[in-house]
Amino acid sequence: MNAPTAALVAPRPERLRLVGQRRQILSLMHQRLMLGMLVYAGVVALIVLRILYLAAFGDHAGSRPTVSAYIPERGDIVDRDGQPLARTIDAWSIGLHPTKVIGDKLQLARKLAQLMPEKSEAEYFAMLRSGKNFFYLRRRAAPDVVEAVNALGEPGIALNREPERLYPQTFLAAHVIGFTNIDGHGAYGAERAFDKQLSDPALRGQPVQLSISMTVQQALEHELQDAMTKFSAIGAAGVVMDVHTGEVLAMTSLPAMNPNAPGKITPDQMFNRAALGVYELGSTFKPFTLAMAMDSGVVSGPGQMYNCPDALPAYGHIIHDTHPFGRRCSVAEIMMESSNIGMAQMADQVGTARQKAFLKKMGFLDRVEIELKERGRSLTPSTWGPFETMTVGFGQGIAVAPLQLAMGYATLFDGGVYHPPTILKIGPNHPLPPGRRVFTADTSYRMRSLLRLVVMKGTGKNANAPGYRVGGKTGTAQKVINGRYSQSINITSFAGVFPMDDPRYVIVVMLDEPKATKETYGFTTAGWNVAPVVGKTISRIAPMLGIAPDMHREPDMSEVLPYVQEAK
Amino acid sequence: MSVRSFHSVFMASAVAGAALGCYLVSLRVASERAALEDVESTIVQTQTDIRLLQTEVGTRSRLTQLERWNASALDLSAPGASQILGDKFQLATLVRPQHKLEVEAPVVLAAAPAPPPSQPLARDSDPDAAPAPSGDLLHTASLKVEPHEASARKQATVKLAEPKAQPAKAVAAAEKATGKKTGEKVAAAETKPVTRPVRTAKVDPLAPLPGGKSTAKGTRTDR
């Protein structure tokens, strides 16, 4: 009865159906709205977070990259006392962009020629009209020139600051320090040898410390330049070396070059006569032969006698002396008067094989063992027979660099131990490499009094510096000209060691083609021209090197003096 | 009730306040850091300037230039070996104190004579040792000059001893020589033998003097 009638279960009215639809649509819209809002909020949140992040950790306007220390574009080179020898500074450069020039080109060329007279007006005008993009007008320009050029007000002229290599000491030790090329890379000397270290950003903050001592270098260069001018020599070289470490304290080659203007250096100036040039250095070789003879047991001591006639025929040749004895003479006298005849006999007794072995151990048969790239290789006889052994014994037929000779003397007087020469200061960053023994310590000790004798009584008297106990050996070698030994043109050298009672420094000085003067009484031998250079230089540098002068100290001269026949 | 309903508002404001505080701290840190960077960059700038100035000064006073100035104006030279001293003793030897002779000054004794001690002096270091005589302790800082008489007596004894040491023959010969010339003075010579050697010493026997010939001859012939 109560069953619903069809009339009662009427279909849903249209309005209600619409309500349902609207709800659906509404919820959909809500969902979309919510999504939109979330996206918007997300974007806002992102922006806010970014702003917060930037505020906390970001860079602020005007912030510069943090630099805790100044790092130069290229590392410094300093001497052993820390004095700068090479530095990079910001210099002005004046450039020209011909295409950007707006003013009257002829007028500009005229003004430029006035300000920078190294080029003519016509040349400047040609540059301006060339249509090229860029020219350097001047690098490392002086501030007043830069100011004047800036006052021209020409937009085509570019004034820039760019790193420039400056050598404050100009000519000093130029062959050791070297110079850089236009790209700022090492082209010569230490600049070239240590280019990697000098340009590496991680390493260039620390300067490269050389073993060169500026003051010693200056003294050597000055005295050598004086002698070169006085004796009208065509070249000169000098080396001062520490006996115990092989550190080169000074090395010079004359004529000098100015590394601040590498473009103007002539090939003759650029040639490093101390390390690259090899010369027959003559009698300065004799101490080595004597040491070899002593080490081999050929010579028992300075008292051993040799027959020294006026001329010695040997293997089809005749050997002469400048001061012939014409009698029997002791080893001490042979050394003192630099007798070729006596020394040739000693070398003959030593023999070719032993001589070669010694020279090899001393590093005389190879390139000089030094960091510089400009280093020479010694010249040795192509056929090394018994006669060549004799001539090598007194320094003929073998050509070495003066640096090599200094190295040989350092070996001989460092107790017979060879240390390779170095231009880097020995210290914590560059420890002393282990040496190798060449001569016995006893031989080294006995050579002291023999070389002191040469300076006290022999050919090297002019090298004496009172109080500093100089010992050494002169060497006068005839220069080979067109394949023949010249009778008048010499290369004179002196190898000295001081103080002789406890050798600390070696000095080697060489003059190329010195001429005779009135003071030398017409002589061109080493005792007259290079020996005084050594004496003067040692008087100057020894106090700086901490050697106390002492007029009462000498090496044990009683070992040699009894074997010297006094002149009547 | 009302507080509870505002709970969310408080929470939101607290969070906002904390965030703001954190932001301010970070802002402060950033500004401090920026200031530090400024200082650092100023330091680097100054270092660069110092380097530049050093380079300029170094270039202007390069050793070659100094040497040139020295040659043209200063003319200094390296010290010679004799100008370098090893120690203060060598320095002291350069200055010698002036030696003054004060002839007029009286001789002053460095110690006054003290009365002899009533009891023996005891030494601090060595109490067992016998006491030193007082004379040893007293030193006079002057040359002891003997009285004239005493010295003359001493000389006489020395001179007397000489002829004693000589063989008697020599004395007799001397007597003979003088006796030849002056016989009266023999007695005087015997009483005063001291004067004789003094007289012979006045004349040099080797000097070729005509006046002293006789004396010289006399002595020589006796031998």
Short mmCIF file of C-alpha atoms in Angstrom, two decimals, chain A residues 158-559:
data_model
loop_
_atom_site.label_atom_id
_atom_site.label_comp_id
_atom_site.label_asym_id
_atom_site.label_seq_id
_atom_site.Cartn_x
_atom_site.Cartn_y
_atom_site.Cartn_z
CA ALA A 158 95.42 52.64 -27.14
CA LEU A 159 97.23 53.09 -23.86
CA ASN A 160 97.50 49.88 -21.90
CA ARG A 161 99.18 48.61 -18.81
CA GLU A 162 100.86 45.32 -19.45
CA PRO A 163 103.33 43.22 -17.49
CA GLU A 164 106.91 43.91 -18.47
CA ARG A 165 110.07 42.18 -17.42
CA LEU A 166 112.54 44.57 -15.85
CA TYR A 167 116.16 43.87 -14.93
CA PRO A 168 117.00 46.51 -12.33
CA GLN A 169 120.75 45.83 -12.48
CA THR A 170 120.80 46.17 -16.29
CA PHE A 171 124.10 44.71 -17.53
CA LEU A 172 124.96 42.91 -14.30
CA ALA A 173 125.08 39.11 -14.66
CA ALA A 174 123.05 39.42 -17.84
CA HIS A 175 124.37 36.15 -19.25
CA VAL A 176 123.27 34.27 -16.14
CA ILE A 177 119.86 35.92 -15.74
CA GLY A 178 119.07 36.06 -19.43
CA PHE A 179 115.96 37.73 -20.86
CA THR A 180 112.44 36.96 -22.03
CA ASN A 181 110.97 37.10 -25.49
CA ILE A 182 108.02 39.22 -26.60
CA ASP A 183 105.52 36.68 -25.28
CA GLY A 184 107.00 36.83 -21.81
CA HIS A 185 108.71 33.45 -21.94
CA GLY A 186 112.35 32.87 -21.15
CA ALA A 187 114.64 33.14 -24.14
CA TYR A 188 118.10 33.09 -22.53
CA GLY A 189 119.88 32.27 -19.30
CA ALA A 190 118.02 31.49 -16.10
CA GLU A 191 114.82 32.93 -17.59
CA ARG A 192 114.96 30.16 -20.13
CA ALA A 193 116.26 27.44 -17.84
CA PHE A 194 113.60 27.99 -15.14
CA ASP A 195 110.81 29.17 -17.46
CA LYS A 196 108.37 26.51 -16.19
CA GLN A 197 108.84 27.47 -12.57
CA LEU A 198 108.73 31.19 -13.30
CA SER A 199 105.47 31.05 -15.23
CA ASP A 200 103.62 28.37 -13.21
CA PRO A 201 100.83 30.15 -11.22
CA ALA A 202 101.34 27.77 -8.31
CA LEU A 203 105.09 28.36 -8.09
CA ARG A 204 105.69 31.87 -9.36
CA GLY A 205 104.81 33.47 -6.03
CA GLN A 206 108.17 32.28 -4.76
CA PRO A 207 111.19 33.87 -6.39
CA VAL A 208 113.92 31.80 -7.99
CA GLN A 209 116.99 32.36 -5.86
CA LEU A 210 120.25 32.23 -7.78
CA SER A 211 123.64 31.55 -6.25
CA ILE A 212 124.94 34.77 -7.81
CA SER A 213 126.10 37.41 -5.37
CA MET A 214 125.42 40.83 -6.83
CA THR A 215 128.35 42.54 -5.14
CA VAL A 216 130.85 39.85 -6.12
CA GLN A 217 129.51 39.93 -9.65
CA GLN A 218 129.88 43.71 -9.83
CA ALA A 219 133.47 43.60 -8.57
CA LEU A 220 134.41 40.89 -11.06
CA GLU A 221 132.69 42.62 -13.97
CA HIS A 222 134.21 45.98 -13.18
CA GLU A 223 137.78 44.73 -12.85
CA LEU A 224 137.43 42.57 -15.94
CA GLN A 225 135.95 45.41 -17.98
CA ASP A 226 138.84 47.63 -16.88
CA ALA A 227 141.38 45.04 -18.01
CA MET A 228 139.55 44.44 -21.26
CA THR A 229 139.62 48.13 -22.09
CA LYS A 230 143.22 48.54 -20.95
CA PHE A 231 144.53 45.65 -23.01
CA SER A 232 142.12 46.16 -25.93
CA ALA A 233 140.92 42.55 -25.70
CA ILE A 234 138.06 41.42 -27.91
CA GLY A 235 136.34 39.54 -25.11
CA ALA A 236 136.65 38.42 -21.53
CA ALA A 237 135.09 35.94 -19.16
CA GLY A 238 135.19 35.39 -15.43
CA VAL A 239 133.80 32.93 -12.92
CA VAL A 240 133.83 32.89 -9.12
CA MET A 241 132.78 29.62 -7.59
CA ASP A 242 132.36 28.16 -4.13
CA VAL A 243 134.83 25.30 -3.76
CA HIS A 244 132.70 23.20 -1.43
CA THR A 245 129.28 23.47 -3.07
CA GLY A 246 129.93 24.30 -6.72
CA GLU A 247 127.72 27.41 -6.44
CA VAL A 248 128.56 30.02 -9.05
CA LEU A 249 128.88 33.31 -7.16
CA ALA A 250 129.64 35.34 -10.22
CA MET A 251 129.83 34.60 -13.89
CA THR A 252 130.40 37.19 -16.52
CA SER A 253 131.05 37.38 -20.20
CA LEU A 254 132.17 40.54 -21.92
CA PRO A 255 131.21 42.45 -24.05
CA ALA A 256 128.12 42.79 -21.89
CA MET A 257 124.51 42.82 -23.02
CA ASN A 258 121.52 44.76 -21.74
CA PRO A 259 118.62 42.35 -21.14
CA ASN A 260 116.21 45.30 -20.86
CA ALA A 261 116.56 45.81 -24.60
CA PRO A 262 116.86 42.27 -26.00
CA GLY A 263 116.27 43.48 -29.53
CA LYS A 264 119.48 45.48 -29.55
CA ILE A 265 121.79 42.68 -28.39
CA THR A 266 124.38 41.69 -30.98
CA PRO A 267 125.34 38.01 -31.42
CA ASP A 268 128.82 38.84 -30.10
CA GLN A 269 127.33 40.29 -26.92
CA MET A 270 124.92 37.41 -26.54
CA PHE A 271 127.67 34.79 -26.70
CA ASN A 272 128.35 33.49 -23.20
CA ARG A 273 132.13 33.15 -23.17
CA ALA A 274 132.14 31.70 -19.66
CA ALA A 275 129.85 28.73 -20.16
CA LEU A 276 129.24 28.33 -23.89
CA GLY A 277 132.59 29.31 -25.36
CA VAL A 278 135.36 26.73 -25.18
CA TYR A 279 139.00 27.74 -25.28
CA GLU A 280 142.37 26.11 -25.05
CA LEU A 281 143.30 27.51 -21.69
CA GLY A 282 146.92 26.39 -21.68
CA SER A 283 148.97 26.11 -18.54
CA THR A 284 146.00 26.44 -16.18
CA PHE A 285 145.58 22.74 -17.00
CA LYS A 286 148.92 21.77 -15.51
CA PRO A 287 147.79 21.36 -11.90
CA PHE A 288 145.36 18.66 -13.09
CA THR A 289 148.15 16.75 -14.78
CA LEU A 290 150.29 16.99 -11.67
CA ALA A 291 147.39 15.85 -9.50
CA MET A 292 146.79 12.90 -11.85
CA ALA A 293 150.48 12.04 -11.64
CA MET A 294 150.42 12.23 -7.85
CA ASP A 295 147.26 10.15 -7.61
CA SER A 296 148.63 7.52 -9.97
CA GLY A 297 151.84 7.30 -7.99
CA VAL A 298 153.95 8.61 -10.88
CA VAL A 299 155.05 11.62 -8.87
CA SER A 300 155.90 10.99 -5.26
CA GLY A 301 156.08 14.60 -4.19
CA PRO A 302 157.21 18.11 -5.07
CA GLY A 303 160.83 17.09 -4.74
CA GLN A 304 160.85 14.59 -7.57
CA MET A 305 163.34 15.55 -10.26
CA TYR A 306 162.84 15.68 -14.02
CA ASN A 307 165.25 16.37 -16.77
CA CYS A 308 164.31 19.70 -18.28
CA PRO A 309 166.40 20.43 -21.38
CA ASP A 310 165.88 23.52 -23.51
CA ALA A 311 163.79 21.52 -25.98
CA LEU A 312 162.28 18.08 -25.71
CA PRO A 313 161.88 15.96 -28.83
CA ALA A 314 158.89 13.64 -28.40
CA TYR A 315 157.02 11.41 -30.84
CA GLY A 316 158.24 13.32 -33.88
CA HIS A 317 157.61 16.79 -32.45
CA ILE A 318 159.62 19.19 -30.34
CA ILE A 319 158.27 20.68 -27.14
CA HIS A 320 159.54 24.11 -26.04
CA ASP A 321 159.42 26.16 -22.87
CA THR A 322 159.00 29.92 -22.46
CA HIS A 323 161.42 29.87 -19.50
CA PRO A 324 163.71 26.95 -20.35
CA PHE A 325 165.60 25.48 -17.40
CA GLY A 326 168.32 23.62 -19.28
CA ARG A 327 169.01 21.49 -16.18
CA ARG A 328 167.35 18.97 -13.92
CA CYS A 329 164.49 20.54 -12.02
CA SER A 330 162.04 19.56 -9.33
CA VAL A 331 158.28 19.20 -9.70
CA ALA A 332 157.88 22.34 -7.60
CA GLU A 333 160.03 24.28 -10.07
CA ILE A 334 158.16 22.83 -13.07
CA MET A 335 154.95 24.13 -11.54
CA MET A 336 156.42 27.45 -10.51
CA GLU A 337 157.88 28.30 -13.90
CA SER A 338 155.13 26.52 -15.84
CA SER A 339 157.43 24.19 -17.74
CA ASN A 340 155.81 22.40 -20.67
CA ILE A 341 158.74 20.02 -20.96
CA GLY A 342 158.49 18.81 -17.37
CA MET A 343 154.74 18.55 -17.50
CA ALA A 344 154.79 16.65 -20.81
CA GLN A 345 157.01 14.01 -19.23
CA MET A 346 154.63 13.67 -16.29
CA ALA A 347 151.63 13.35 -18.62
CA ASP A 348 153.50 10.74 -20.64
CA GLN A 349 154.08 8.72 -17.49
CA VAL A 350 150.42 9.01 -16.49
CA GLY A 351 149.41 7.60 -19.88
CA THR A 352 146.49 8.18 -22.21
CA ALA A 353 144.02 5.81 -20.58
CA ARG A 354 144.46 7.17 -17.08
CA GLN A 355 144.41 10.76 -18.32
CA LYS A 356 141.14 10.15 -20.16
CA ALA A 357 139.61 8.44 -17.13
CA PHE A 358 140.52 11.36 -14.86
CA LEU A 359 139.23 13.95 -17.33
CA LYS A 360 136.00 12.00 -17.67
CA LYS A 361 135.52 11.90 -13.90
CA MET A 362 136.19 15.63 -13.71
CA GLY A 363 133.48 16.24 -16.31
CA PHE A 364 135.92 17.63 -18.88
CA LEU A 365 134.85 15.36 -21.70
CA ASP A 366 131.15 16.27 -21.59
CA ARG A 367 128.95 19.31 -21.66
CA VAL A 368 129.22 21.57 -18.60
CA GLU A 369 126.83 20.23 -16.00
CA ILE A 370 124.84 23.39 -15.20
CA GLU A 371 121.19 24.43 -15.37
CA LEU A 372 121.78 26.97 -18.15
CA LYS A 373 120.92 25.89 -21.66
CA GLU A 374 123.81 27.89 -23.08
CA ARG A 375 126.62 25.55 -22.19
CA GLY A 376 129.48 24.34 -24.28
CA ARG A 377 130.96 20.95 -24.93
CA SER A 378 134.70 20.57 -24.58
CA LEU A 379 136.81 19.88 -27.67
CA THR A 380 139.26 17.02 -27.38
CA PRO A 381 141.85 15.60 -29.79
CA SER A 382 140.27 13.40 -32.44
CA THR A 383 143.22 11.00 -32.27
CA TRP A 384 144.39 10.78 -28.70
CA GLY A 385 147.85 9.26 -28.96
CA PRO A 386 150.87 9.56 -26.66
CA PHE A 387 151.87 12.96 -28.08
CA GLU A 388 148.34 14.32 -27.62
CA THR A 389 148.46 13.03 -24.03
CA MET A 390 151.57 15.17 -23.56
CA THR A 391 150.01 18.30 -25.07
CA VAL A 392 146.77 17.84 -23.14
CA GLY A 393 149.01 17.54 -20.08
CA PHE A 394 150.07 21.14 -20.51
CA GLY A 395 146.71 22.35 -21.77
CA GLN A 396 147.05 22.30 -25.54
CA GLY A 397 144.73 20.37 -27.79
CA ILE A 398 141.85 20.39 -25.30
CA ALA A 399 139.37 23.25 -25.22
CA VAL A 400 137.07 23.76 -22.25
CA ALA A 401 134.77 26.50 -21.05
CA PRO A 402 136.12 28.77 -18.29
CA LEU A 403 133.28 27.52 -16.11
CA GLN A 404 134.53 23.99 -16.60
CA LEU A 405 138.01 25.06 -15.59
CA ALA A 406 136.62 26.63 -12.42
CA MET A 407 134.76 23.38 -11.77
CA GLY A 408 138.02 21.45 -12.16
CA TYR A 409 139.82 23.67 -9.66
CA ALA A 410 136.89 23.42 -7.24
CA THR A 411 137.15 19.64 -7.50
CA LEU A 412 140.87 19.67 -6.96
CA PHE A 413 140.66 21.86 -3.85
CA ASP A 414 137.50 20.44 -2.30
CA GLY A 415 139.51 17.48 -1.12
CA GLY A 416 139.28 15.98 -4.62
CA VAL A 417 135.47 15.69 -4.65
CA TYR A 418 133.50 16.80 -7.70
CA HIS A 419 130.24 18.70 -7.23
CA PRO A 420 128.38 19.81 -10.36
CA PRO A 421 128.34 23.59 -10.70
CA THR A 422 125.00 25.24 -10.06
CA ILE A 423 123.51 28.70 -10.42
CA LEU A 424 120.90 27.98 -7.74
CA LYS A 425 121.64 28.78 -4.14
CA ILE A 426 122.31 25.69 -2.07
CA GLY A 427 119.83 25.64 0.77
CA PRO A 428 116.70 23.88 2.01
CA ASN A 429 115.02 24.24 -1.39
CA HIS A 430 118.04 23.05 -3.29
CA PRO A 431 120.17 20.68 -1.23
CA LEU A 432 123.76 19.90 -2.10
CA PRO A 433 123.85 16.87 -4.39
CA PRO A 434 126.28 14.12 -3.39
CA GLY A 435 129.69 14.56 -4.98
CA ARG A 436 132.00 12.01 -6.54
CA ARG A 437 135.64 11.52 -5.66
CA VAL A 438 138.17 12.26 -8.37
CA PHE A 439 141.44 12.87 -6.51
CA THR A 440 142.54 11.73 -3.09
CA ALA A 441 142.34 14.17 -0.21
CA ASP A 442 146.10 13.92 0.21
CA THR A 443 146.75 15.04 -3.38
CA SER A 444 144.33 17.89 -2.88
CA TYR A 445 146.18 18.97 0.24
CA ARG A 446 149.60 18.82 -1.39
CA MET A 447 148.50 20.92 -4.34
CA ARG A 448 147.85 23.86 -2.02
CA SER A 449 151.44 24.77 -1.36
CA LEU A 450 152.40 24.13 -5.00
CA LEU A 451 149.86 26.62 -6.33
CA ARG A 452 150.67 29.11 -3.60
CA LEU A 453 154.28 28.86 -4.72
CA VAL A 454 153.29 29.96 -8.25
CA VAL A 455 151.84 33.18 -6.86
CA MET A 456 154.57 33.74 -4.28
CA LYS A 457 157.57 33.14 -6.52
CA GLY A 458 156.44 32.08 -9.98
CA THR A 459 154.50 33.40 -12.96
CA GLY A 460 151.48 34.52 -10.96
CA LYS A 461 153.10 37.12 -8.69
CA ASN A 462 150.76 39.86 -9.89
CA ALA A 463 147.72 37.90 -8.71
CA ASN A 464 148.71 38.18 -5.10
CA ALA A 465 146.29 39.95 -2.80
CA PRO A 466 148.18 40.62 0.42
CA GLY A 467 146.69 38.79 3.36
CA TYR A 468 144.34 36.58 1.38
CA ARG A 469 146.76 33.73 0.56
CA VAL A 470 146.00 33.49 -3.15
CA GLY A 471 147.23 30.45 -5.02
CA GLY A 472 146.76 29.75 -8.67
CA LYS A 473 148.13 29.16 -12.09
CA THR A 474 148.56 31.36 -15.10
CA GLY A 475 147.79 30.15 -18.58
CA THR A 476 148.79 31.70 -21.87
CA ALA A 477 147.55 29.81 -24.88
CA GLN A 478 148.20 30.63 -28.48
CA LYS A 479 144.99 31.18 -30.34
CA VAL A 480 144.22 28.95 -33.28
CA ILE A 481 143.69 31.16 -36.30
CA ASN A 482 142.90 29.50 -39.62
CA GLY A 483 143.89 26.12 -38.21
CA ARG A 484 147.34 27.22 -37.03
CA TYR A 485 148.60 28.37 -33.65
CA SER A 486 149.24 32.10 -33.89
CA GLN A 487 152.56 33.28 -32.50
CA SER A 488 151.31 36.68 -31.43
CA ILE A 489 147.62 36.33 -30.57
CA ASN A 490 146.91 34.79 -27.19
CA ILE A 491 144.17 33.78 -24.86
CA THR A 492 145.36 34.44 -21.35
CA SER A 493 143.75 32.98 -18.29
CA PHE A 494 144.30 32.67 -14.59
CA ALA A 495 142.74 30.15 -12.25
CA GLY A 496 143.10 31.14 -8.64
CA VAL A 497 142.03 29.71 -5.31
CA PHE A 498 141.81 31.59 -2.03
CA PRO A 499 142.55 31.42 0.87
CA MET A 500 145.08 28.73 0.07
CA ASP A 501 145.48 27.44 3.64
CA ASP A 502 141.79 26.45 3.61
CA PRO A 503 140.46 26.82 0.06
CA ARG A 504 136.98 28.32 -0.16
CA TYR A 505 136.62 30.08 -3.49
CA VAL A 506 137.87 29.60 -7.01
CA ILE A 507 138.25 32.44 -9.46
CA VAL A 508 138.86 31.97 -13.16
CA VAL A 509 139.50 34.93 -15.40
CA MET A 510 140.15 34.92 -19.13
CA LEU A 511 141.04 37.60 -21.65
CA ASP A 512 140.61 36.98 -25.38
CA GLU A 513 143.34 38.54 -27.53
CA PRO A 514 144.83 41.05 -25.08
CA LYS A 515 147.36 43.47 -26.57
CA ALA A 516 150.65 44.49 -25.01
CA THR A 517 150.93 47.86 -23.31
CA LYS A 518 153.72 49.94 -21.82
CA GLU A 519 152.93 48.68 -18.33
CA THR A 520 153.29 45.06 -19.41
CA TYR A 521 156.69 45.77 -21.04
CA GLY A 522 155.39 44.41 -24.30
CA PHE A 523 154.28 41.08 -22.90
CA THR A 524 150.89 39.58 -23.58
CA THR A 525 151.25 36.67 -21.18
CA ALA A 526 148.77 35.92 -18.43
CA GLY A 527 151.07 37.01 -15.63
CA TRP A 528 150.89 40.58 -16.96
CA ASN A 529 147.26 41.07 -17.90
CA VAL A 530 144.88 38.67 -16.15
CA ALA A 531 146.82 38.01 -12.95
CA PRO A 532 146.40 41.65 -11.75
CA VAL A 533 142.65 41.35 -12.40
CA VAL A 534 142.53 38.39 -10.05
CA GLY A 535 144.57 40.18 -7.39
CA LYS A 536 142.36 43.28 -7.52
CA THR A 537 139.12 41.31 -7.59
CA ILE A 538 140.11 39.15 -4.64
CA SER A 539 141.12 42.21 -2.60
CA ARG A 540 137.61 43.53 -3.19
CA ILE A 541 135.50 40.41 -2.79
CA ALA A 542 137.33 38.49 -0.07
CA PRO A 543 136.20 40.79 2.78
CA MET A 544 132.62 40.56 1.46
CA LEU A 545 132.84 36.78 1.42
CA GLY A 546 133.89 36.77 5.05
CA ILE A 547 137.55 35.91 4.61
CA ALA A 548 139.66 37.60 7.25
CA PRO A 549 142.98 38.84 5.91
CA ASP A 550 145.94 37.46 7.76
CA MET A 551 149.52 38.33 6.90
CA HIS A 552 150.92 35.54 9.04
CA ARG A 553 149.03 32.55 7.69
CA GLU A 554 150.21 30.47 4.78
CA PRO A 555 149.78 26.89 3.65
CA ASP A 556 152.61 24.58 4.64
CA MET A 557 155.29 26.02 2.34
CA SER A 558 158.02 23.88 3.87
CA GLU A 559 156.76 21.09 1.63
#
